[in-house]
mmCIF file of C-alpha atoms and ligand atoms in Angstrom:
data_model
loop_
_atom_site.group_PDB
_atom_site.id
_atom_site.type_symbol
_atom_site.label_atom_id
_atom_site.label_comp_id
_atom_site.label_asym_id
_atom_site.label_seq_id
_atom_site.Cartn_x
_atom_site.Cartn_y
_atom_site.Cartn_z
ATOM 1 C CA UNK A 1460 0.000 0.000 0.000
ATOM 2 C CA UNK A 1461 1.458 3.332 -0.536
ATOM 3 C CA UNK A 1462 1.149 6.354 1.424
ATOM 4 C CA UNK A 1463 -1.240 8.317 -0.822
ATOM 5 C CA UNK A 1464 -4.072 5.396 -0.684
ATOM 6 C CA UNK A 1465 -7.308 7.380 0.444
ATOM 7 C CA UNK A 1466 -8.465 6.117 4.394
ATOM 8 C CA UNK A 1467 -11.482 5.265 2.586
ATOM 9 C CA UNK A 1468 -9.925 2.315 1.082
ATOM 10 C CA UNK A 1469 -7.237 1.339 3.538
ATOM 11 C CA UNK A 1470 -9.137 -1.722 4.818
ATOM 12 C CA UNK A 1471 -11.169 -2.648 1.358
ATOM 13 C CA UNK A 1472 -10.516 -6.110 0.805
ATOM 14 C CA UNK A 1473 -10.531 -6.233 -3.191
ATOM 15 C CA UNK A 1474 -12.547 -9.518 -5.423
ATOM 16 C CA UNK A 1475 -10.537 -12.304 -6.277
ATOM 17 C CA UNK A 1476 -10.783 -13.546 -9.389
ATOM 18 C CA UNK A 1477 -10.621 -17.641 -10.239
ATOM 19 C CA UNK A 1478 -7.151 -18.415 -10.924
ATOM 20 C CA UNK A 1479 -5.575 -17.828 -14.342
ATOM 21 C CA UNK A 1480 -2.674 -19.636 -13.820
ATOM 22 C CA UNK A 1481 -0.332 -19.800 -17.181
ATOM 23 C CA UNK A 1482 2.386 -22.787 -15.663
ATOM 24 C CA UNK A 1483 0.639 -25.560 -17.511
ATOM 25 C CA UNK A 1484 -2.923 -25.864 -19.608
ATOM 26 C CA UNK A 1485 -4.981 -27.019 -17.295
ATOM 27 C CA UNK A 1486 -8.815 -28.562 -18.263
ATOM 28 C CA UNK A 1487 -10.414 -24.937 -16.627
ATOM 29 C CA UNK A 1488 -13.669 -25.365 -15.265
ATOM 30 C CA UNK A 1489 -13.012 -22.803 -12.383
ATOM 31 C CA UNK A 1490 -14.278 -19.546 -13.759
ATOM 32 C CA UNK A 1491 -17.784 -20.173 -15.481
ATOM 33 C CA UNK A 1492 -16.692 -19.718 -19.109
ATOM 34 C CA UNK A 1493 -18.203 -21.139 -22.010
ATOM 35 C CA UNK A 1494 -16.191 -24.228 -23.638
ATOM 36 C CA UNK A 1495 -17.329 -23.248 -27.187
ATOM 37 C CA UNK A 1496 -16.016 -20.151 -28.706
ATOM 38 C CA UNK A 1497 -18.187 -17.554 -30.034
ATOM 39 C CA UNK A 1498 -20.278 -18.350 -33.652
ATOM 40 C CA UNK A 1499 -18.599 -17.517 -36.822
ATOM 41 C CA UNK A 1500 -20.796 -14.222 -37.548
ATOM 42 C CA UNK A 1501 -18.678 -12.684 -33.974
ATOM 43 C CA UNK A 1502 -15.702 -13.739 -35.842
ATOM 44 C CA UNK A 1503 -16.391 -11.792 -39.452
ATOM 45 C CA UNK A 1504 -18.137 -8.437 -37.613
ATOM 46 C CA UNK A 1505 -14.792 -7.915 -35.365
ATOM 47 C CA UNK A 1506 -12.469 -8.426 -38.761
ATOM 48 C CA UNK A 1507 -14.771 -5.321 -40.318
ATOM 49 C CA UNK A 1508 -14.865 -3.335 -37.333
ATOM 50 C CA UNK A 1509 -11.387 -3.285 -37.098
ATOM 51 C CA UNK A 1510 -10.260 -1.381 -39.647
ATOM 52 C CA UNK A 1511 -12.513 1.077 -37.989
ATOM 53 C CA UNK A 1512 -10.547 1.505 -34.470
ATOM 54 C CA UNK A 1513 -9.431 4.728 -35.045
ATOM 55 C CA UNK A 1514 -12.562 5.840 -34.117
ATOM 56 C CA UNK A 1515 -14.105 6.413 -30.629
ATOM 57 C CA UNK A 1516 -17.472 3.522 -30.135
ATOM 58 C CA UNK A 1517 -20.990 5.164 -30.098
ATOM 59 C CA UNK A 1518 -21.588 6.259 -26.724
ATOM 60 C CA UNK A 1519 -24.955 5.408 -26.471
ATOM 61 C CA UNK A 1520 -24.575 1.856 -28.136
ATOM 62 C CA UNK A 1521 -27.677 2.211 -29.563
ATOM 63 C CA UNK A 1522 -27.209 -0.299 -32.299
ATOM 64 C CA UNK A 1523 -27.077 -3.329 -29.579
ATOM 65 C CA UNK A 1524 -29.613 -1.964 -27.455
ATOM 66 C CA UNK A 1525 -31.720 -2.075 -30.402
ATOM 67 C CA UNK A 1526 -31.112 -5.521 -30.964
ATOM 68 C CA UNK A 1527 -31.058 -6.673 -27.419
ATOM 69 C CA UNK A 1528 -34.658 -4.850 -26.857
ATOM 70 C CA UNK A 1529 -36.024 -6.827 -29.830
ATOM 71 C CA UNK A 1530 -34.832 -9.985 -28.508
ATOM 72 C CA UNK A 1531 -36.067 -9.176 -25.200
ATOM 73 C CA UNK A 1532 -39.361 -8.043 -26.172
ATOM 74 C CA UNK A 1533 -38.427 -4.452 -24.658
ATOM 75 C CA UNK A 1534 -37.599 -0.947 -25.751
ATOM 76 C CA UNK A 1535 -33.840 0.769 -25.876
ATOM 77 C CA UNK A 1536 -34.787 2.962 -23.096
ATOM 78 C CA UNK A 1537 -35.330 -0.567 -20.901
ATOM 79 C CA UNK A 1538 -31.845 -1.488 -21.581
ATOM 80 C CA UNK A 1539 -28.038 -0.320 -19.708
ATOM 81 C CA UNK A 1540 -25.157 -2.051 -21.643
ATOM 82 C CA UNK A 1541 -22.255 -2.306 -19.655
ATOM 83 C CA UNK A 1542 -18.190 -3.648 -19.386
ATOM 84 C CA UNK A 1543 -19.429 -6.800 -18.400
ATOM 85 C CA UNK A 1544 -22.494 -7.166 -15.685
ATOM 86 C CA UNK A 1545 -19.871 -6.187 -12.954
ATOM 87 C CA UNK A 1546 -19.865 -3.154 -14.305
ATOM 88 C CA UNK A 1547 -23.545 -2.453 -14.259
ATOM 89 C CA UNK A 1548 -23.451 -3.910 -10.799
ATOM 90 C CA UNK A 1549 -21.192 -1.251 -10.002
ATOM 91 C CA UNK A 1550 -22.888 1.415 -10.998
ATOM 92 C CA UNK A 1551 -26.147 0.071 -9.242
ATOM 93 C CA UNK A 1552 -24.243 0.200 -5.663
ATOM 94 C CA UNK A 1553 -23.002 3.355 -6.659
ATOM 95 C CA UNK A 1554 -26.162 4.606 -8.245
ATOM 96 C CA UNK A 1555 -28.705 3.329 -5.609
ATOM 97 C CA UNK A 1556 -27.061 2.829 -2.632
ATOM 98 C CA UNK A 1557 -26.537 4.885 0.545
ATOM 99 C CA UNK A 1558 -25.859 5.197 4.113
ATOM 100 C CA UNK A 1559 -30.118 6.055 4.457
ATOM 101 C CA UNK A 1560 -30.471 3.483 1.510
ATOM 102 C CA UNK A 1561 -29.142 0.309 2.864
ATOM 103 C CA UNK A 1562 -28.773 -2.745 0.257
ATOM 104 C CA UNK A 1563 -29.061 -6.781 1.636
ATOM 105 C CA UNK A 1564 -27.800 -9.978 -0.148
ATOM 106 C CA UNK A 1565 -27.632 -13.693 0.766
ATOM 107 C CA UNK A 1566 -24.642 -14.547 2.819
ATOM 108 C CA UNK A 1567 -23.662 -17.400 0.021
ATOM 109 C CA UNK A 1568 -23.944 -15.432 -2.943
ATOM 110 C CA UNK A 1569 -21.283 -13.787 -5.791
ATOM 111 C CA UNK A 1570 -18.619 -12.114 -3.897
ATOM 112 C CA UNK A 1571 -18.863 -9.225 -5.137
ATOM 113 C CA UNK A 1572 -21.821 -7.586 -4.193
ATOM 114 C CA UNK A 1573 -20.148 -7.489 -0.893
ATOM 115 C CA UNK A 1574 -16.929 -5.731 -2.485
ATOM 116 C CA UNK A 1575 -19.023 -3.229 -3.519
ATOM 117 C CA UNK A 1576 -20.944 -2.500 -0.488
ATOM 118 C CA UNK A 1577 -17.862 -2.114 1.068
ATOM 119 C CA UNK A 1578 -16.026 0.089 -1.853
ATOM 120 C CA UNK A 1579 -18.957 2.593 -0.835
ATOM 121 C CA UNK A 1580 -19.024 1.911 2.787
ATOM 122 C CA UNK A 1581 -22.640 1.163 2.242
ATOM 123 C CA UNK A 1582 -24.938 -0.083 5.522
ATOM 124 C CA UNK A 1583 -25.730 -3.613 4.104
ATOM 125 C CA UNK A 1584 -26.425 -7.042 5.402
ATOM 126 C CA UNK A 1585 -25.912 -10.338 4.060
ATOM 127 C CA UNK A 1586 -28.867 -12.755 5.054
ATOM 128 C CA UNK A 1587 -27.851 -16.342 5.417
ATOM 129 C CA UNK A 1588 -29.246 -18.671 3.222
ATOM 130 C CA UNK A 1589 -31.289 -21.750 4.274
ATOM 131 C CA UNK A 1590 -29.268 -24.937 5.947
ATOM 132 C CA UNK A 1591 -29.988 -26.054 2.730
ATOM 133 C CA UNK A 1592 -28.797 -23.475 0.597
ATOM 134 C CA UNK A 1593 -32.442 -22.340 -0.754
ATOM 135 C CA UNK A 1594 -33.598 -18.449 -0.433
ATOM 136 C CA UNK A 1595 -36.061 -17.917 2.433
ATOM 137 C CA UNK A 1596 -38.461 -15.572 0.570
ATOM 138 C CA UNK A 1597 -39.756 -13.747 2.992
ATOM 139 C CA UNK A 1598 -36.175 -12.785 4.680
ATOM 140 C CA UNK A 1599 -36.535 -10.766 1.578
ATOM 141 C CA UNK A 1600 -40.639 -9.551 1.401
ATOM 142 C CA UNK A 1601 -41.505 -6.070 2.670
ATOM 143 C CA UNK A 1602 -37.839 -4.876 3.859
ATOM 144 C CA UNK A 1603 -38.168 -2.090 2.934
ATOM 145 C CA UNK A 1604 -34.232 -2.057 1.854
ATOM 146 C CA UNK A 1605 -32.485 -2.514 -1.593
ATOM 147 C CA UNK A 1606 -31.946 -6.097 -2.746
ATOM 148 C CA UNK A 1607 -29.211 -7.987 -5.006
ATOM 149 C CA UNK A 1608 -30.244 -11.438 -5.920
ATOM 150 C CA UNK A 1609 -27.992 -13.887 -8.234
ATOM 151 C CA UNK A 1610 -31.193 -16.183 -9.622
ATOM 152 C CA UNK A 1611 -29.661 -18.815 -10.134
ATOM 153 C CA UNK A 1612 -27.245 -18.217 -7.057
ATOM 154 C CA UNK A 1613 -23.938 -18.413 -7.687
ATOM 155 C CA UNK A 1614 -21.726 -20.688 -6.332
ATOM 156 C CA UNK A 1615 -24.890 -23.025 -5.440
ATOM 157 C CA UNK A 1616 -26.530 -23.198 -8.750
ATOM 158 C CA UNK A 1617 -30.182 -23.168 -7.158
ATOM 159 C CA UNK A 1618 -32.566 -21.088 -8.434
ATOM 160 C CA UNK A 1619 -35.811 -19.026 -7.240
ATOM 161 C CA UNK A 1620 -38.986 -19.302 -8.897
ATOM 162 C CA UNK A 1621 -40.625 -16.232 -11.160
ATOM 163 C CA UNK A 1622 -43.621 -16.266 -8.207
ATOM 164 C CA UNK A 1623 -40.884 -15.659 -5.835
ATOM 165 C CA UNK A 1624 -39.096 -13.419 -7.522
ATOM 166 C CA UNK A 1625 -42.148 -11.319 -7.998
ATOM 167 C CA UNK A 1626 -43.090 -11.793 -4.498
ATOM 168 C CA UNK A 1627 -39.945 -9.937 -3.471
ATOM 169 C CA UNK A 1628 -40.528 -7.208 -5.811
ATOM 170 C CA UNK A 1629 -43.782 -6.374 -5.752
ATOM 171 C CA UNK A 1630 -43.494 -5.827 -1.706
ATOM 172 C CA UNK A 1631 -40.659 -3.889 -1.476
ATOM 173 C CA UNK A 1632 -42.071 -1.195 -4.096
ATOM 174 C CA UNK A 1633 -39.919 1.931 -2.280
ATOM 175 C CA UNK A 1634 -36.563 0.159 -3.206
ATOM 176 C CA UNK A 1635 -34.356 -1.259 -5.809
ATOM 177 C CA UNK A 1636 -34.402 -5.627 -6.161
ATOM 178 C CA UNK A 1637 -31.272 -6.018 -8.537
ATOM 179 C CA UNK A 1638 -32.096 -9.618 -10.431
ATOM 180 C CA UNK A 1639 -28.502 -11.028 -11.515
ATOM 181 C CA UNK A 1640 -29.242 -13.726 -14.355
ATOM 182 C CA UNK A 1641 -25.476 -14.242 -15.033
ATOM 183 C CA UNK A 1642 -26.480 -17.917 -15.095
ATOM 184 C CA UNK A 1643 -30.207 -17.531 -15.958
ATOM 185 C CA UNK A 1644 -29.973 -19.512 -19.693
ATOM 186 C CA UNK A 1645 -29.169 -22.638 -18.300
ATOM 187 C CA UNK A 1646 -32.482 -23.668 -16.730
ATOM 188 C CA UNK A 1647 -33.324 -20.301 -14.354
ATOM 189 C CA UNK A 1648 -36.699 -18.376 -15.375
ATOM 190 C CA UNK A 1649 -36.118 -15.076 -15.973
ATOM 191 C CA UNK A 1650 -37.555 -11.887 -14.559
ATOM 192 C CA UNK A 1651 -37.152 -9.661 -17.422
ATOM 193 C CA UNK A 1652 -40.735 -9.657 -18.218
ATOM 194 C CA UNK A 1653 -41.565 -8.242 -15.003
ATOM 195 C CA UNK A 1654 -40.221 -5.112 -15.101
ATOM 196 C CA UNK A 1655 -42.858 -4.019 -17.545
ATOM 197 C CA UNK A 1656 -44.915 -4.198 -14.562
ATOM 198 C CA UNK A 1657 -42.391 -3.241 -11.367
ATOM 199 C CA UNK A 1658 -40.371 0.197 -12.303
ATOM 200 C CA UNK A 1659 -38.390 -1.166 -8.967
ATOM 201 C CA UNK A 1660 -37.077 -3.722 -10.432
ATOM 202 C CA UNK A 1661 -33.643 -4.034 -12.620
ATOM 203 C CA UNK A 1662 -32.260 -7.771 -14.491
ATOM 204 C CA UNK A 1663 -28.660 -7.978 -14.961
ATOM 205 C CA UNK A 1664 -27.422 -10.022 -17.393
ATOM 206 C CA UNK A 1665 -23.941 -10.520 -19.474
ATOM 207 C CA UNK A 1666 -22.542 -12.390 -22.359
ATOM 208 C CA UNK A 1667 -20.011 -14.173 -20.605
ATOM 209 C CA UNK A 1668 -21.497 -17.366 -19.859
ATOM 210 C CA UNK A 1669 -24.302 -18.204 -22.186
ATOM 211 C CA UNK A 1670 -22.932 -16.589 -24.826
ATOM 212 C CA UNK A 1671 -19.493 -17.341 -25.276
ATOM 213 C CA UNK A 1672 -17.753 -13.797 -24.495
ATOM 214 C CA UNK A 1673 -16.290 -13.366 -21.363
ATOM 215 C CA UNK A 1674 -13.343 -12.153 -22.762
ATOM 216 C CA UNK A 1675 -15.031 -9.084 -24.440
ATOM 217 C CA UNK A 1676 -16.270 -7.421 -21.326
ATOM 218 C CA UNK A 1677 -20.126 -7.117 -22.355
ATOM 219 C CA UNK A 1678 -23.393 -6.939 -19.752
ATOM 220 C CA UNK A 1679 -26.343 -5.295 -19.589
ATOM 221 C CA UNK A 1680 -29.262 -4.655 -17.290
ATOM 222 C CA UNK A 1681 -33.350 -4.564 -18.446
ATOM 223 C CA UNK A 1682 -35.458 -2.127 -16.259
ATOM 224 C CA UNK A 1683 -37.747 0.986 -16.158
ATOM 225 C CA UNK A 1684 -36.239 3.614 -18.509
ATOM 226 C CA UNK A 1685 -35.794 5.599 -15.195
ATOM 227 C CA UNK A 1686 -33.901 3.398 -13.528
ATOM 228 C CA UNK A 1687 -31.593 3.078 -16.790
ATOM 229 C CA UNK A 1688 -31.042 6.926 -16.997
ATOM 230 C CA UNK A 1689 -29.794 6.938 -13.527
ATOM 231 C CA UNK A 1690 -27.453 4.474 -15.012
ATOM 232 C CA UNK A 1691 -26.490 6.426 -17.581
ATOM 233 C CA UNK A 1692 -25.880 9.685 -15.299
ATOM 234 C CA UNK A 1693 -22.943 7.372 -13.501
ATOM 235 C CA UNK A 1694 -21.973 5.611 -16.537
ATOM 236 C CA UNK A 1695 -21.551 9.367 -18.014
ATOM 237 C CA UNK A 1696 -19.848 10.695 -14.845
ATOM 238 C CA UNK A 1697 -16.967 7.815 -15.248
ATOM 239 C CA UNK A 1698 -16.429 6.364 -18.973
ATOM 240 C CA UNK A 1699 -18.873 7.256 -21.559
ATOM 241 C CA UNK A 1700 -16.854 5.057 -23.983
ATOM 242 C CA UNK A 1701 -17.384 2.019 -21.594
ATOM 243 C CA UNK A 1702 -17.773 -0.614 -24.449
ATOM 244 C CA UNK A 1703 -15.253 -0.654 -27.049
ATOM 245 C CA UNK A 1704 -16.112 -0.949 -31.092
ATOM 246 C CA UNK A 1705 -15.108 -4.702 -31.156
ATOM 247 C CA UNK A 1706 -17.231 -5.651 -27.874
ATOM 248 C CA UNK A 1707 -20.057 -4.159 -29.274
ATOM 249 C CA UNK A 1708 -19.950 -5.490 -32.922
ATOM 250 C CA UNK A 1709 -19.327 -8.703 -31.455
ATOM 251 C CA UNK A 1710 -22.339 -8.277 -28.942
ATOM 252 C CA UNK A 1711 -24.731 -7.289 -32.233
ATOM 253 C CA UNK A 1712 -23.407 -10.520 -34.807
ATOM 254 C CA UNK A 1713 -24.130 -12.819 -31.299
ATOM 255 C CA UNK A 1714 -27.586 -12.017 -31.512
ATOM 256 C CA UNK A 1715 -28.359 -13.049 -34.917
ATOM 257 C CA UNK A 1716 -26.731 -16.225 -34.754
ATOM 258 C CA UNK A 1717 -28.909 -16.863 -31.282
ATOM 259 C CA UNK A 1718 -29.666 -20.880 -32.088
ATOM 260 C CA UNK A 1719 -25.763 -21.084 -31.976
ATOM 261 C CA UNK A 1720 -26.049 -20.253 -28.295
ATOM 262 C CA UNK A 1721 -29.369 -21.392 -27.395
ATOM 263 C CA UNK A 1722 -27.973 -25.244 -28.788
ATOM 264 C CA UNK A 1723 -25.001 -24.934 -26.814
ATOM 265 C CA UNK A 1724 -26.688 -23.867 -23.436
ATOM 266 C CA UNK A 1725 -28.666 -27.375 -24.095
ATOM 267 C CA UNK A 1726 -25.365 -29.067 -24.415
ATOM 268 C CA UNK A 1727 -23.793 -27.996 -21.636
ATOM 269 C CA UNK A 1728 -27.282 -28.541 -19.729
ATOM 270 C CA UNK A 1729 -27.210 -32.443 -20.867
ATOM 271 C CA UNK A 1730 -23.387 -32.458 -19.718
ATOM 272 C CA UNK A 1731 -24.320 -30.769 -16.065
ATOM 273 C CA UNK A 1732 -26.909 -33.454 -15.421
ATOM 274 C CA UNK A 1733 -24.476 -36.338 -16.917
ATOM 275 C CA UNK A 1734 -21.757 -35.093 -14.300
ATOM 276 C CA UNK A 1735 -24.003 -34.356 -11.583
ATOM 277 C CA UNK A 1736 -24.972 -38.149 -12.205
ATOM 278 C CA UNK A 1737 -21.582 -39.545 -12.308
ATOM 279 C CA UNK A 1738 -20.883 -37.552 -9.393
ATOM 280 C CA UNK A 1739 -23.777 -39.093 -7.478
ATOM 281 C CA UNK A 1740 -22.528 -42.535 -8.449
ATOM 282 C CA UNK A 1741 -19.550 -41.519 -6.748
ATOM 283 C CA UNK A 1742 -21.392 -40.678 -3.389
ATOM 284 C CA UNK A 1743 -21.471 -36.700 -3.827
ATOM 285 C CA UNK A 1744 -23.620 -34.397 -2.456
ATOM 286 C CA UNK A 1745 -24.736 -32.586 -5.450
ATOM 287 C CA UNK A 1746 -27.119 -29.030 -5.597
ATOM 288 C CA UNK A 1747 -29.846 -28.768 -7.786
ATOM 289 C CA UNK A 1748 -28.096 -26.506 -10.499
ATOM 290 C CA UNK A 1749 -29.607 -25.018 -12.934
ATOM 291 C CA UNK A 1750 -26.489 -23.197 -13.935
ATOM 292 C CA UNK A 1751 -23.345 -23.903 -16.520
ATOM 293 C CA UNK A 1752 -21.732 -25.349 -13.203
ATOM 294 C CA UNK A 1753 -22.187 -27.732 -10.362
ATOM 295 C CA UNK A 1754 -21.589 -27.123 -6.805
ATOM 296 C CA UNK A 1755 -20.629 -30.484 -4.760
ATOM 297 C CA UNK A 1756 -19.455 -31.804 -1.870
ATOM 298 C CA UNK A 1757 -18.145 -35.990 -0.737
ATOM 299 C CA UNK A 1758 -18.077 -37.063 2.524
ATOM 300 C CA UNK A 1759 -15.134 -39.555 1.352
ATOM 301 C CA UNK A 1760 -12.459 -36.442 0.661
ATOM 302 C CA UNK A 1761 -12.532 -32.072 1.639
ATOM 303 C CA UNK A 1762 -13.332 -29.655 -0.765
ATOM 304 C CA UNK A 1763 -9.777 -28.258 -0.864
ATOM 305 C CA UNK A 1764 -8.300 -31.240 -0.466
ATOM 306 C CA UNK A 1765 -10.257 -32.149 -3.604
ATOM 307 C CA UNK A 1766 -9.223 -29.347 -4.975
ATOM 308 C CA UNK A 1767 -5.822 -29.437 -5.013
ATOM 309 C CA UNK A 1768 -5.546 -33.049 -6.215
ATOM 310 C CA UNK A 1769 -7.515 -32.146 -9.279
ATOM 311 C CA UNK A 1770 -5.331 -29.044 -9.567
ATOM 312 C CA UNK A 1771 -2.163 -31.843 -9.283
ATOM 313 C CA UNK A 1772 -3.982 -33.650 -12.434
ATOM 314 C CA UNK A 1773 -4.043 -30.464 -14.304
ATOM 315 C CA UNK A 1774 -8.102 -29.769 -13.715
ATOM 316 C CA UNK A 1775 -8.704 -26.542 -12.009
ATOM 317 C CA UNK A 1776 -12.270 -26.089 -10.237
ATOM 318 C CA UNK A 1777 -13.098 -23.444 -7.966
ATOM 319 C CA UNK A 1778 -12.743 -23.839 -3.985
ATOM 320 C CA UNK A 1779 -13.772 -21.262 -1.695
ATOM 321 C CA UNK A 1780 -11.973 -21.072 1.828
ATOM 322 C CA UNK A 1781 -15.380 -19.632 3.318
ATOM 323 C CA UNK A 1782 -17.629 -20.836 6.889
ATOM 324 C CA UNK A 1783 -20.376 -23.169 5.668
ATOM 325 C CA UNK A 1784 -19.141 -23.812 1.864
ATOM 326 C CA UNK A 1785 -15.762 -25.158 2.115
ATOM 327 C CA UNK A 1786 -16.163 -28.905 2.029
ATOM 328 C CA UNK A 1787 -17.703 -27.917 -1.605
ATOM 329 C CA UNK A 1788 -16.695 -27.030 -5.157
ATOM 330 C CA UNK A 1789 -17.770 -25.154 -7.900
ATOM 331 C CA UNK A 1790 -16.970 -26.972 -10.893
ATOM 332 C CA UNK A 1791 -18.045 -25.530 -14.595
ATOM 333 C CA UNK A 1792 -19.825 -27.119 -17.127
ATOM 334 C CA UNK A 1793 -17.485 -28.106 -20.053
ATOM 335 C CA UNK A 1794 -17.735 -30.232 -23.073
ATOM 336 C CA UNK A 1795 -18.509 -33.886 -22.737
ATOM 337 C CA UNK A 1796 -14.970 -34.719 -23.467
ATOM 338 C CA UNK A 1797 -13.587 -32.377 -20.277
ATOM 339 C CA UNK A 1798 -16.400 -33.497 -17.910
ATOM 340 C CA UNK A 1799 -15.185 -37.440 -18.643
ATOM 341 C CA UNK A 1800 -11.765 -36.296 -17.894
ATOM 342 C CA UNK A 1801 -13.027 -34.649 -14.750
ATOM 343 C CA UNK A 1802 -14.711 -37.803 -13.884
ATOM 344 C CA UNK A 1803 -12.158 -39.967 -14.305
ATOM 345 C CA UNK A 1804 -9.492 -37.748 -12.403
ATOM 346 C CA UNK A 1805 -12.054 -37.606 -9.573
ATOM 347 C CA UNK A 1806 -12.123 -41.654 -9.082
ATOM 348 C CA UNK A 1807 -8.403 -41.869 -9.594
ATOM 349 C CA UNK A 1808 -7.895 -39.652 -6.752
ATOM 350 C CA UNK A 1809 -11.180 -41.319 -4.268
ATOM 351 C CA UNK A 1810 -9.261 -44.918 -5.738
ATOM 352 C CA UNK A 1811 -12.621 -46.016 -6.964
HETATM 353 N N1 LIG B 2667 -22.858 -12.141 -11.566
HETATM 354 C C1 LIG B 2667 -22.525 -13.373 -11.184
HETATM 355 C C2 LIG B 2667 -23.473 -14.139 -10.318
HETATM 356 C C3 LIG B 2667 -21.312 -13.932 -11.578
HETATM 357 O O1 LIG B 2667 -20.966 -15.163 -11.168
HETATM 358 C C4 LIG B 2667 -20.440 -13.166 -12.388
HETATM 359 C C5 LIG B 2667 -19.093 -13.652 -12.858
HETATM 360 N N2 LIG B 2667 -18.515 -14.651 -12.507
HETATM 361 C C6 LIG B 2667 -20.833 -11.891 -12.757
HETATM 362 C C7 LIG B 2667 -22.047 -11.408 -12.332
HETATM 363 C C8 LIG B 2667 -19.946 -10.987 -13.568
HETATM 364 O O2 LIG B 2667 -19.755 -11.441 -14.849
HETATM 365 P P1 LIG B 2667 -19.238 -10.525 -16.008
HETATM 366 O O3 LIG B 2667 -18.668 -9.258 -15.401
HETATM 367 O O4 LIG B 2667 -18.233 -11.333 -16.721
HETATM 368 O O5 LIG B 2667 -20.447 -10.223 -16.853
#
């Protein structure tokens, strides 16, 4: 730390990314990528676009809101695209967040959303989760606070239902309910058509997962066109140039080759269950996912320990040293091929 760090951040305790280590290739399923690479169309529209980089990106990146509000079944002015869905997340804390406007989240939940609170010293509270992992709904009905949700959860994979969801929402009508659907194509139901009736309510989604581009930094977030120019007040108070001319060509060509993505979310669906059943065999407890990962724990070996001998075999999966999760791992959905080489390093190391 040097000696010009602001007192404000003195004690913040920064995100860790998953691991990116670059000793040896490794079979990654620690860090919720997609194992296919984007369709060809992403390919050809970055090519044109480059010869165009001189240039600064449109600001308002109204081309791919365009798109993304047809495919949603929403207008432009329902739609924040961001540097990834960390960045609208940001903003959100930032945006609708105070010391009078406290924000809560599940105590098991993306790490981040406590970063945040604590980047803006926010008053916030993180409500444990069930013994069993599930949300209790009404820790969450008629607060009367702001609320950030990951539906599906992340690192658990379980996921709330559209009832509940609206539950939540419609009863704390005086505050923000953030809906993070990071994970939502994989099985979750998404809340995106509710915000044509709830102007409290914003979805947060990204490109990362489902659609093959974590690597180009692209999110966005569906809500009332209110709540989006409140958004855009922040996002034009720190980088109006936030997505880059490649990201968002890339972003547009993504959506017209959609059955790409949609067939791949069903393979790597197919391959979650086929794991989560080989896993079983093997004695696991395994969570309900309906996310591009599995989170799972055996009574025969610990979750780092587990970790680290998969690590050994040159399969990364993601452990987290935290109270009441670290017997577990996250492990992401890959192709058939990696998940049978998971497998199989798994029994090797249980000497099944
Ligand atoms: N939300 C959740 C629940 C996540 O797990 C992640 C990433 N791992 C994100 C948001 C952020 O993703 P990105 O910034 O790549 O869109």
């Amino acid at each position: 730390m040097s000696r010009f760090l602001s007192d404000r951040f003195k004690a913040l305790e920064a995100y860790v990314p998953g691991e990116q280590p670059k000793d040896m290739k490794y079979i990654k399923l620690n860090t919720n990528e997609s194992p296919f690479p984007p369709s060809g169309l992403v390919y050809k529209r970055i090519c044109e676009e480059i010869e165009k980089l001189e240039l600064y990106p449109d600001p308002e990146v109204s081309g791919l809101k365009q798109k993304l509000a047809d495919f949603y079944g929403v207008l432009p002015e329902n739609i924040f695209i961001s540097n990834g869905s960390d960045e609208i997340l940001n903003f959100s804390f930032m945006a609708f967040c105070d010391k009078s406007r406290p924000v809560v989240f599940p105590d098991i939940t993306y790490g981040f959303y406590k970063v945040f609170a604590d980047l803006y010293a926010l008053d916030y509270e993180e409500i444990p989760l069930s013994g069993d992992f599930t949300v209790n709904i009404s820790d969450y009905t008629g607060i009367g606070k702001n609320i950030v949700i990951a539906n599906p959860n992340a690192p658990t994979g379980l996921s709330i239902s559209l009832s509940d969801i609206e539950k939540i929402v419609s009863s704390n009508p005086g505050n923000i309910v953030i809906i993070d659907e990071a994970y939502v194509d994989f099985g979750g139901e998404s809340a995106v058509k509710l915000t044509k009736k709830y102007n409290n309510l914003l979805v947060v989604m990204t490109y990362s997962k489902s659609r093959s581009m974590a690597g180009a930094r692209l999110g966005f977030g569906i809500g009332s066109a209110e709540i989006i120019k409140d958004l855009e007040k922040i996002k034009y108070s720190t980088n109006p140039y936030n997505i880059n001319r490649l990201t968002i060509a890339a972003g547009e060509a993504a959506l017209d080759e959609s059955e790409y993505y949609s067939d791949n979310c069903k393979k790597i669906i197919e391959n979650r269950e086929y794991t989560a059943n080989k896993l079983k065999k093997l004695g696991f407890e395994v969570l309900d996912s309906k996310a591009n990962f599995l989170f799972a724990r055996s009574d025969k070996i610990g979750g780092k320990e587990l970790y680290l001998a998969l690590k050994s075999k040159g399969i990364l999966v993601r452990h987290f040293e935290k109270d009441r999760i670290r017997e577990y791992n996250r492990i992401t959905i890959g192709t058939k091929e990696q998940m049978d080489s998971f497998i199989k390093a798994v029994c090797g190391i249980l000497g099944e």
